[in-house]
Amino acid sequence: MINAVLLDLAGVIYDGEEVVPGAAEAVARLRAAGLPIRFVSNTTRSSKPTILARLAKLGLSVPSAELFTPAEAACDWLRERGRTAHLLVHPDLVSEFQDLPANGGMAVVIGDAGDAFDYQSLNAAFRKLVDGAELLALAPNRTFKDADGKLSLDAGAFVAALEFAGQRQAIVLGKPAPGFFRSALATIPCAAAEAAMVGDDAETDVAGALNAGLGQALLVCTGKYREGDEARFAPAPSATVGDVSAAVDWILARRHGTE
């Protein structure tokens, strides 16, 4: 039985500056079927308002409460624990980290900083870790599909570098952290076993969702997908489908447990 759907954004709903063909209609079909939707994105180069505006421009009106981002999760974590943030994030994401504790213990927050990744910034973060700061990774993705259509390094390589040098394990706040999936489902609410995830990343989206206890996770062959991805990570996808439209076909055919 499928009672809720989690959707990735980049590579599933949009690809670069273009909507994936049929994506808006696919989302509308889920809504028409009465299935609650939550959008769970590991994008850490754009603020939440920017992402919502981008979706609106592509013809998708998404309420703020339906979109979950690692930056939001990080801010919640910092406030709950009274920690001060040392940011190693993209300049466009800095606005998300407002009104945080200023005098608590330190936590390094690392996302996809893009060109802001350089020796000076990485070494400054490393020194905070040496001084006892915790390490928060917004997302550990290995790659993303860049504007030129090719894969580029994502934040994961830089997270690994700081883990190695700082001799500490990062606390991951976005996908594939189980808590990220569960926090989205808790707002519906829906049991994890009755939810389906749709993503283009076999590791963070699909295996991450299944490890978090979701009943189904579908891999789409758009975005960063490369041939053979479905066999590279465990657990394997519940199904590998062409795109989000095909994923919605699959979900609606099985939502009542009839197939």
PDB file of C-alpha atoms in Angstrom, residues 7 33 44 46 51 54 57 59-60 81 100 113 117 154 167 182 188 201 208 210 223 228 232 241 244 253 257:
ATOM      1  CA  LEU A   7       9.889  13.388  -4.681  1.00  0.00           C
ATOM      2  CA  ALA A  33      -5.380  10.715  -6.637  1.00  0.00           C
ATOM      3  CA  THR A  44      22.481  23.191  -1.156  1.00  0.00           C
ATOM      4  CA  SER A  46      19.891  27.623  -3.422  1.00  0.00           C
ATOM      5  CA  ILE A  51      13.750  26.796  -4.970  1.00  0.00           C
ATOM      6  CA  ARG A  54      11.995  28.205  -9.452  1.00  0.00           C
ATOM      7  CA  LYS A  57       8.339  29.497 -12.764  1.00  0.00           C
ATOM      8  CA  GLY A  59       4.472  25.751 -13.477  1.00  0.00           C
ATOM      9  CA  LEU A  60       4.512  23.971 -10.118  1.00  0.00           C
ATOM     10  CA  ARG A  81      21.347  22.305  20.747  1.00  0.00           C
ATOM     11  CA  LEU A 100      21.038  31.232  15.158  1.00  0.00           C
ATOM     12  CA  ALA A 113      30.007  25.590  -1.604  1.00  0.00           C
ATOM     13  CA  PHE A 117      35.722  25.548  -1.759  1.00  0.00           C
ATOM     14  CA  ASP A 154      29.313  17.498  -5.137  1.00  0.00           C
ATOM     15  CA  GLN A 167      39.202  12.635  12.608  1.00  0.00           C
ATOM     16  CA  ARG A 182      11.050  10.543   8.427  1.00  0.00           C
ATOM     17  CA  ILE A 188       1.550  14.031   6.672  1.00  0.00           C
ATOM     18  CA  ASP A 201      20.394   9.109  -7.236  1.00  0.00           C
ATOM     19  CA  GLY A 208      18.765   5.927   1.516  1.00  0.00           C
ATOM     20  CA  LEU A 210      14.846   1.991   1.679  1.00  0.00           C
ATOM     21  CA  GLY A 223      19.068  13.737 -14.211  1.00  0.00           C
ATOM     22  CA  GLY A 228      23.954   0.536 -14.394  1.00  0.00           C
ATOM     23  CA  ARG A 232      25.716  -0.141  -7.866  1.00  0.00           C
ATOM     24  CA  VAL A 241      11.661   3.634 -14.657  1.00  0.00           C
ATOM     25  CA  VAL A 244       8.752  10.715 -13.083  1.00  0.00           C
ATOM     26  CA  ALA A 253      -1.033   0.998 -10.122  1.00  0.00           C
ATOM     27  CA  GLY A 257      -1.572  -3.073  -2.883  1.00  0.00           C
TER      28      GLY A 257
END
